[in-house]
Amino acid sequence: EVQLLESGGGLVQPGGSLRLSCVASGFTFSSFEVNWVRQAPGKGLEWVSSISNSGSTIYYADSVKGRFTISRDNVKNSLYLQMNSLRAEDTAVYYCARRGSWYYFDFWGQGTLVTVSS
Amino acid sequence: QSVLTQPPSVSAAPGQKVTISCSGSGSNIGNNYVSWYQQLPGTAPKLLIYENNKRPSGIPDRFSGSKSGTSATLGITGLQTGDEADYYCGTWDNSLSGGVFGGGTKLTVL
């Protein structure tokens, strides 16, 4: 059974940093691109970042470029999101999601809540 | 403001049919496959339709997808109260080099 389990969310002050993790199981992690997608309270889905199966190709949404860094460890079956210079507008539930062949997300984690507030 | 445009809400009676539209442009829907997601209250999104019109295993054939030009449509027949959820379309945008979603449509089954 494919599972994605996020962790690392919490309350952080504006300007602070946080590192999210997502542990995958039930599939060959090193064969799939994985993504971060977030959802602000009461709002819609927003794509954040993607990383290819090897880690060689990375994309970011303009809203997080230069502040967030995506990475992965295929030995540990883990995906990470280092978030720096956090802003109130980064407050959201952050989901990790596995990408299928022609750009769709076939499995999602349960999400981890990040709250940026003083 | 989302890159893909969806109606904020739709409603219909149990047993009826509803369609949800998703409008984009040539840089996204016009040149890429569209997927659809269902998000029940308090849960993570779930893949409903991929590659415009394919259903993952376990998704009933009451759910269907289509695409024409720069627009896509999700159809749901035989509505059930359990279908009440938020529905999102998504795709890749070649100009933005990133994923894009619609703003979401809240389905109410009256």
PDB file of C-alpha atoms in Angstrom:
ATOM      1  CA  GLU A   1       0.000   0.000   0.000  1.00  0.00           C
ATOM      2  CA  VAL A   2       1.383   3.373  -1.027  1.00  0.00           C
ATOM      3  CA  GLN A   3       1.767   5.707   1.926  1.00  0.00           C
ATOM      4  CA  LEU A   4       3.152   9.206   2.328  1.00  0.00           C
ATOM      5  CA  LEU A   5       3.581  10.568   5.840  1.00  0.00           C
ATOM      6  CA  GLU A   6       4.445  14.204   6.418  1.00  0.00           C
ATOM      7  CA  SER A   7       5.887  15.676   9.587  1.00  0.00           C
ATOM      8  CA  GLY A   8       7.654  18.784  10.820  1.00  0.00           C
ATOM      9  CA  GLY A   9       4.831  21.301  10.803  1.00  0.00           C
ATOM     10  CA  GLY A  10       4.191  23.670  13.674  1.00  0.00           C
ATOM     11  CA  LEU A  11       4.046  27.273  14.806  1.00  0.00           C
ATOM     12  CA  VAL A  12       6.882  29.546  13.708  1.00  0.00           C
ATOM     13  CA  GLN A  13       7.396  33.292  13.858  1.00  0.00           C
ATOM     14  CA  PRO A  14       7.567  35.419  10.709  1.00  0.00           C
ATOM     15  CA  GLY A  15      11.074  35.312   9.316  1.00  0.00           C
ATOM     16  CA  GLY A  16      11.714  31.925  10.883  1.00  0.00           C
ATOM     17  CA  SER A  17      12.543  28.548   9.367  1.00  0.00           C
ATOM     18  CA  LEU A  18      11.026  25.093   9.355  1.00  0.00           C
ATOM     19  CA  ARG A  19      11.904  21.793   7.703  1.00  0.00           C
ATOM     20  CA  LEU A  20       9.163  19.460   6.556  1.00  0.00           C
ATOM     21  CA  SER A  21       9.687  15.766   5.908  1.00  0.00           C
ATOM     22  CA  CYS A  22       7.691  13.173   4.017  1.00  0.00           C
ATOM     23  CA  VAL A  23       8.454   9.470   4.378  1.00  0.00           C
ATOM     24  CA  ALA A  24       7.257   7.197   1.594  1.00  0.00           C
ATOM     25  CA  SER A  25       6.476   3.496   1.688  1.00  0.00           C
ATOM     26  CA  GLY A  26       4.784   0.886  -0.440  1.00  0.00           C
ATOM     27  CA  PHE A  27       6.476   1.804  -3.716  1.00  0.00           C
ATOM     28  CA  THR A  28       9.914   2.336  -5.238  1.00  0.00           C
ATOM     29  CA  PHE A  29      10.463   5.907  -4.095  1.00  0.00           C
ATOM     30  CA  SER A  30      13.508   6.439  -6.307  1.00  0.00           C
ATOM     31  CA  SER A  31      11.385   5.891  -9.441  1.00  0.00           C
ATOM     32  CA  PHE A  32       8.941   8.749  -8.923  1.00  0.00           C
ATOM     33  CA  GLU A  33       8.883  12.520  -8.995  1.00  0.00           C
ATOM     34  CA  VAL A  34       7.396  13.924  -5.795  1.00  0.00           C
ATOM     35  CA  ASN A  35       5.850  17.304  -5.077  1.00  0.00           C
ATOM     36  CA  TRP A  36       4.766  19.618  -2.293  1.00  0.00           C
ATOM     37  CA  VAL A  37       1.286  21.123  -2.551  1.00  0.00           C
ATOM     38  CA  ARG A  38      -0.151  23.449   0.078  1.00  0.00           C
ATOM     39  CA  GLN A  39      -3.580  24.658   1.107  1.00  0.00           C
ATOM     40  CA  ALA A  40      -4.104  27.802   3.145  1.00  0.00           C
ATOM     41  CA  PRO A  41      -6.997  27.672   5.648  1.00  0.00           C
ATOM     42  CA  GLY A  42     -10.285  27.785   3.771  1.00  0.00           C
ATOM     43  CA  LYS A  43      -8.506  28.207   0.431  1.00  0.00           C
ATOM     44  CA  GLY A  44      -7.714  26.093  -2.614  1.00  0.00           C
ATOM     45  CA  LEU A  45      -4.740  23.977  -3.564  1.00  0.00           C
ATOM     46  CA  GLU A  46      -1.450  25.635  -4.493  1.00  0.00           C
ATOM     47  CA  TRP A  47       1.443  23.738  -6.070  1.00  0.00           C
ATOM     48  CA  VAL A  48       4.706  24.575  -4.282  1.00  0.00           C
ATOM     49  CA  SER A  49       7.592  22.541  -5.670  1.00  0.00           C
ATOM     50  CA  SER A  50       8.608  19.367  -7.469  1.00  0.00           C
ATOM     51  CA  ILE A  51      11.734  17.215  -7.588  1.00  0.00           C
ATOM     52  CA  SER A  52      12.480  14.521 -10.147  1.00  0.00           C
ATOM     53  CA  ASN A  53      13.180  10.928  -9.184  1.00  0.00           C
ATOM     54  CA  SER A  54      16.953  11.461  -9.256  1.00  0.00           C
ATOM     55  CA  GLY A  55      16.790  14.942  -7.752  1.00  0.00           C
ATOM     56  CA  SER A  56      18.350  16.490 -10.827  1.00  0.00           C
ATOM     57  CA  THR A  57      15.317  18.537 -11.908  1.00  0.00           C
ATOM     58  CA  ILE A  58      13.615  20.906  -9.493  1.00  0.00           C
ATOM     59  CA  TYR A  59      10.882  23.489  -9.928  1.00  0.00           C
ATOM     60  CA  TYR A  60       9.390  26.048  -7.551  1.00  0.00           C
ATOM     61  CA  ALA A  61       6.333  28.251  -7.533  1.00  0.00           C
ATOM     62  CA  ASP A  62       7.233  31.928  -7.820  1.00  0.00           C
ATOM     63  CA  SER A  63       5.687  32.515  -4.397  1.00  0.00           C
ATOM     64  CA  VAL A  64       8.377  30.422  -2.675  1.00  0.00           C
ATOM     65  CA  LYS A  65      11.351  30.704  -5.037  1.00  0.00           C
ATOM     66  CA  GLY A  66      14.486  31.755  -3.217  1.00  0.00           C
ATOM     67  CA  ARG A  67      13.019  30.938   0.218  1.00  0.00           C
ATOM     68  CA  PHE A  68      12.133  27.230   0.014  1.00  0.00           C
ATOM     69  CA  THR A  69      14.413  24.327  -0.939  1.00  0.00           C
ATOM     70  CA  ILE A  70      13.152  20.893  -1.917  1.00  0.00           C
ATOM     71  CA  SER A  71      15.368  17.825  -1.590  1.00  0.00           C
ATOM     72  CA  ARG A  72      15.122  14.064  -1.318  1.00  0.00           C
ATOM     73  CA  ASP A  73      17.032  11.084   0.047  1.00  0.00           C
ATOM     74  CA  ASN A  74      16.261   7.991  -1.992  1.00  0.00           C
ATOM     75  CA  VAL A  75      18.049   5.759   0.521  1.00  0.00           C
ATOM     76  CA  LYS A  76      15.771   6.948   3.301  1.00  0.00           C
ATOM     77  CA  ASN A  77      12.696   7.130   1.024  1.00  0.00           C
ATOM     78  CA  SER A  78      12.234  10.683   2.168  1.00  0.00           C
ATOM     79  CA  LEU A  79      11.271  14.058   0.722  1.00  0.00           C
ATOM     80  CA  TYR A  80      12.088  17.344   2.416  1.00  0.00           C
ATOM     81  CA  LEU A  81      11.096  20.991   2.220  1.00  0.00           C
ATOM     82  CA  GLN A  82      13.363  23.523   3.891  1.00  0.00           C
ATOM     83  CA  MET A  83      11.368  26.701   4.409  1.00  0.00           C
ATOM     84  CA  ASN A  84      13.205  29.922   5.276  1.00  0.00           C
ATOM     85  CA  SER A  85      12.101  33.544   5.661  1.00  0.00           C
ATOM     86  CA  LEU A  86       8.591  32.376   6.410  1.00  0.00           C
ATOM     87  CA  ARG A  87       5.695  34.771   5.993  1.00  0.00           C
ATOM     88  CA  ALA A  88       2.148  34.810   7.300  1.00  0.00           C
ATOM     89  CA  GLU A  89       0.938  33.882   3.825  1.00  0.00           C
ATOM     90  CA  ASP A  90       2.890  30.620   4.016  1.00  0.00           C
ATOM     91  CA  THR A  91       0.426  29.407   6.661  1.00  0.00           C
ATOM     92  CA  ALA A  92      -1.117  26.271   5.198  1.00  0.00           C
ATOM     93  CA  VAL A  93      -1.432  22.527   5.319  1.00  0.00           C
ATOM     94  CA  TYR A  94       1.475  21.132   3.324  1.00  0.00           C
ATOM     95  CA  TYR A  95       0.916  17.879   1.437  1.00  0.00           C
ATOM     96  CA  CYS A  96       3.478  15.694  -0.263  1.00  0.00           C
ATOM     97  CA  ALA A  97       2.172  14.026  -3.378  1.00  0.00           C
ATOM     98  CA  ARG A  98       3.515  11.439  -5.783  1.00  0.00           C
ATOM     99  CA  ARG A  99       3.350  12.293  -9.451  1.00  0.00           C
ATOM    100  CA  GLY A 100       1.993   9.869 -12.029  1.00  0.00           C
ATOM    101  CA  SER A 101       3.126   9.675 -15.639  1.00  0.00           C
ATOM    102  CA  TRP A 102       1.554  12.642 -17.415  1.00  0.00           C
ATOM    103  CA  TYR A 103       1.366  15.167 -14.605  1.00  0.00           C
ATOM    104  CA  TYR A 104      -1.171  14.076 -12.073  1.00  0.00           C
ATOM    105  CA  PHE A 105      -0.879  13.364  -8.357  1.00  0.00           C
ATOM    106  CA  ASP A 106      -1.964   9.811  -7.661  1.00  0.00           C
ATOM    107  CA  PHE A 107      -1.145   9.578  -3.960  1.00  0.00           C
ATOM    108  CA  TRP A 108      -1.178  12.236  -1.270  1.00  0.00           C
ATOM    109  CA  GLY A 109      -0.070  12.343   2.339  1.00  0.00           C
ATOM    110  CA  GLN A 110      -2.379  13.445   5.122  1.00  0.00           C
ATOM    111  CA  GLY A 111      -0.692  16.844   5.372  1.00  0.00           C
ATOM    112  CA  THR A 112       1.155  18.798   8.042  1.00  0.00           C
ATOM    113  CA  LEU A 113       0.049  22.226   9.259  1.00  0.00           C
ATOM    114  CA  VAL A 114       2.455  25.136   9.198  1.00  0.00           C
ATOM    115  CA  THR A 115       1.373  28.283  11.042  1.00  0.00           C
ATOM    116  CA  VAL A 116       3.419  31.457  10.677  1.00  0.00           C
ATOM    117  CA  SER A 117       2.433  33.920  13.359  1.00  0.00           C
ATOM    118  CA  SER A 118       3.931  36.065  16.084  1.00  0.00           C
TER     119      SER A 118
ATOM    120  CA  GLN B   1      -6.402  34.389  -8.483  1.00  0.00           C
ATOM    121  CA  SER B   2      -5.947  30.853  -9.807  1.00  0.00           C
ATOM    122  CA  VAL B   3      -4.478  30.144 -13.233  1.00  0.00           C
ATOM    123  CA  LEU B   4      -7.322  27.719 -13.971  1.00  0.00           C
ATOM    124  CA  THR B   5     -10.888  28.984 -13.594  1.00  0.00           C
ATOM    125  CA  GLN B   6     -13.617  26.922 -11.966  1.00  0.00           C
ATOM    126  CA  PRO B   7     -17.082  27.938 -10.767  1.00  0.00           C
ATOM    127  CA  PRO B   8     -17.025  28.460  -6.987  1.00  0.00           C
ATOM    128  CA  SER B   9     -20.034  26.231  -6.427  1.00  0.00           C
ATOM    129  CA  VAL B  10     -22.501  23.895  -8.089  1.00  0.00           C
ATOM    130  CA  SER B  11     -25.500  22.069  -6.719  1.00  0.00           C
ATOM    131  CA  ALA B  12     -27.962  19.404  -7.759  1.00  0.00           C
ATOM    132  CA  ALA B  13     -30.385  16.945  -6.260  1.00  0.00           C
ATOM    133  CA  PRO B  14     -29.532  13.337  -5.370  1.00  0.00           C
ATOM    134  CA  GLY B  15     -29.611  11.112  -8.416  1.00  0.00           C
ATOM    135  CA  GLN B  16     -29.100  13.997 -10.798  1.00  0.00           C
ATOM    136  CA  LYS B  17     -26.069  14.890 -12.932  1.00  0.00           C
ATOM    137  CA  VAL B  18     -23.694  17.816 -12.527  1.00  0.00           C
ATOM    138  CA  THR B  19     -20.775  19.163 -14.535  1.00  0.00           C
ATOM    139  CA  ILE B  20     -17.867  21.254 -13.317  1.00  0.00           C
ATOM    140  CA  SER B  21     -15.876  23.300 -15.800  1.00  0.00           C
ATOM    141  CA  CYS B  22     -12.190  24.200 -15.740  1.00  0.00           C
ATOM    142  CA  SER B  23     -10.914  26.873 -18.084  1.00  0.00           C
ATOM    143  CA  GLY B  24      -7.287  27.573 -18.858  1.00  0.00           C
ATOM    144  CA  SER B  25      -5.061  28.581 -21.741  1.00  0.00           C
ATOM    145  CA  GLY B  26      -2.749  27.202 -24.369  1.00  0.00           C
ATOM    146  CA  SER B  27       0.173  27.082 -21.957  1.00  0.00           C
ATOM    147  CA  ASN B  28      -1.623  24.746 -19.582  1.00  0.00           C
ATOM    148  CA  ILE B  29      -4.795  22.846 -20.498  1.00  0.00           C
ATOM    149  CA  GLY B  30      -4.324  23.440 -24.208  1.00  0.00           C
ATOM    150  CA  ASN B  31      -1.097  21.433 -24.287  1.00  0.00           C
ATOM    151  CA  ASN B  32      -1.198  19.172 -21.263  1.00  0.00           C
ATOM    152  CA  TYR B  33      -3.342  16.497 -19.680  1.00  0.00           C
ATOM    153  CA  VAL B  34      -5.863  17.523 -17.033  1.00  0.00           C
ATOM    154  CA  SER B  35      -6.508  15.766 -13.736  1.00  0.00           C
ATOM    155  CA  TRP B  36      -9.336  16.139 -11.240  1.00  0.00           C
ATOM    156  CA  TYR B  37      -9.298  15.749  -7.450  1.00  0.00           C
ATOM    157  CA  GLN B  38     -11.987  15.308  -4.830  1.00  0.00           C
ATOM    158  CA  GLN B  39     -11.410  16.709  -1.358  1.00  0.00           C
ATOM    159  CA  LEU B  40     -13.868  15.650   1.298  1.00  0.00           C
ATOM    160  CA  PRO B  41     -14.049  17.907   4.359  1.00  0.00           C
ATOM    161  CA  GLY B  42     -10.974  17.583   6.557  1.00  0.00           C
ATOM    162  CA  THR B  43      -9.190  15.117   4.302  1.00  0.00           C
ATOM    163  CA  ALA B  44      -6.410  15.153   1.729  1.00  0.00           C
ATOM    164  CA  PRO B  45      -7.256  15.463  -1.971  1.00  0.00           C
ATOM    165  CA  LYS B  46      -7.936  12.239  -3.836  1.00  0.00           C
ATOM    166  CA  LEU B  47      -7.296  11.607  -7.528  1.00  0.00           C
ATOM    167  CA  LEU B  48     -10.559  11.190  -9.467  1.00  0.00           C
ATOM    168  CA  ILE B  49      -9.575  11.595 -13.114  1.00  0.00           C
ATOM    169  CA  TYR B  50      -6.165  11.623 -14.796  1.00  0.00           C
ATOM    170  CA  GLU B  51      -4.987  12.179 -18.366  1.00  0.00           C
ATOM    171  CA  ASN B  52      -8.238  14.028 -19.139  1.00  0.00           C
ATOM    172  CA  ASN B  53     -10.624  11.091 -18.921  1.00  0.00           C
ATOM    173  CA  LYS B  54      -9.109   8.068 -17.155  1.00  0.00           C
ATOM    174  CA  ARG B  55     -10.312   6.797 -13.796  1.00  0.00           C
ATOM    175  CA  PRO B  56      -7.962   5.262 -11.227  1.00  0.00           C
ATOM    176  CA  SER B  57      -8.846   1.877  -9.862  1.00  0.00           C
ATOM    177  CA  GLY B  58     -11.716   2.138  -7.409  1.00  0.00           C
ATOM    178  CA  ILE B  59     -13.263   5.310  -8.834  1.00  0.00           C
ATOM    179  CA  PRO B  60     -16.821   4.547 -10.002  1.00  0.00           C
ATOM    180  CA  ASP B  61     -17.842   5.245 -13.572  1.00  0.00           C
ATOM    181  CA  ARG B  62     -20.285   7.861 -12.283  1.00  0.00           C
ATOM    182  CA  PHE B  63     -17.263  10.163 -12.545  1.00  0.00           C
ATOM    183  CA  SER B  64     -16.057  11.176 -16.013  1.00  0.00           C
ATOM    184  CA  GLY B  65     -13.719  13.712 -17.537  1.00  0.00           C
ATOM    185  CA  SER B  66     -13.337  15.382 -20.891  1.00  0.00           C
ATOM    186  CA  LYS B  67     -11.205  18.065 -22.482  1.00  0.00           C
ATOM    187  CA  SER B  68     -11.677  20.313 -25.469  1.00  0.00           C
ATOM    188  CA  GLY B  69      -9.156  22.952 -26.443  1.00  0.00           C
ATOM    189  CA  THR B  70      -8.297  24.987 -23.369  1.00  0.00           C
ATOM    190  CA  SER B  71     -11.157  23.742 -21.211  1.00  0.00           C
ATOM    191  CA  ALA B  72     -11.952  20.581 -19.305  1.00  0.00           C
ATOM    192  CA  THR B  73     -15.071  19.237 -17.668  1.00  0.00           C
ATOM    193  CA  LEU B  74     -15.756  16.869 -14.811  1.00  0.00           C
ATOM    194  CA  GLY B  75     -19.090  15.083 -14.888  1.00  0.00           C
ATOM    195  CA  ILE B  76     -20.756  13.298 -12.015  1.00  0.00           C
ATOM    196  CA  THR B  77     -23.931  11.277 -12.532  1.00  0.00           C
ATOM    197  CA  GLY B  78     -26.234   9.612 -10.016  1.00  0.00           C
ATOM    198  CA  LEU B  79     -25.308  12.172  -7.354  1.00  0.00           C
ATOM    199  CA  GLN B  80     -25.050  10.936  -3.784  1.00  0.00           C
ATOM    200  CA  THR B  81     -24.821  12.904  -0.562  1.00  0.00           C
ATOM    201  CA  GLY B  82     -21.370  11.400  -0.114  1.00  0.00           C
ATOM    202  CA  ASP B  83     -20.233  13.280  -3.236  1.00  0.00           C
ATOM    203  CA  GLU B  84     -20.459  16.594  -1.362  1.00  0.00           C
ATOM    204  CA  ALA B  85     -16.891  17.845  -1.500  1.00  0.00           C
ATOM    205  CA  ASP B  86     -14.561  20.342  -3.093  1.00  0.00           C
ATOM    206  CA  TYR B  87     -13.364  19.455  -6.587  1.00  0.00           C
ATOM    207  CA  TYR B  88     -10.160  20.744  -8.165  1.00  0.00           C
ATOM    208  CA  CYS B  89      -8.735  20.543 -11.666  1.00  0.00           C
ATOM    209  CA  GLY B  90      -4.986  20.556 -12.185  1.00  0.00           C
ATOM    210  CA  THR B  91      -2.335  20.431 -14.860  1.00  0.00           C
ATOM    211  CA  TRP B  92       1.172  21.613 -15.753  1.00  0.00           C
ATOM    212  CA  ASP B  93       1.793  25.094 -17.114  1.00  0.00           C
ATOM    213  CA  ASN B  94       4.570  25.276 -19.704  1.00  0.00           C
ATOM    214  CA  SER B  95       5.013  29.052 -19.367  1.00  0.00           C
ATOM    215  CA  LEU B  96       5.201  29.023 -15.573  1.00  0.00           C
ATOM    216  CA  SER B  97       7.166  25.750 -15.476  1.00  0.00           C
ATOM    217  CA  GLY B  98       5.010  24.683 -12.596  1.00  0.00           C
ATOM    218  CA  GLY B  99       1.865  22.936 -11.564  1.00  0.00           C
ATOM    219  CA  VAL B 100      -1.418  24.822 -11.544  1.00  0.00           C
ATOM    220  CA  PHE B 101      -4.807  24.172  -9.985  1.00  0.00           C
ATOM    221  CA  GLY B 102      -8.245  25.630 -10.331  1.00  0.00           C
ATOM    222  CA  GLY B 103      -9.676  27.554  -7.415  1.00  0.00           C
ATOM    223  CA  GLY B 104     -11.938  24.655  -6.531  1.00  0.00           C
ATOM    224  CA  THR B 105     -15.671  24.028  -6.834  1.00  0.00           C
ATOM    225  CA  LYS B 106     -17.839  23.167  -3.858  1.00  0.00           C
ATOM    226  CA  LEU B 107     -20.469  20.586  -4.757  1.00  0.00           C
ATOM    227  CA  THR B 108     -23.669  20.588  -2.753  1.00  0.00           C
ATOM    228  CA  VAL B 109     -26.094  17.701  -3.127  1.00  0.00           C
ATOM    229  CA  LEU B 110     -29.416  19.178  -2.094  1.00  0.00           C
TER     230      LEU B 110
END
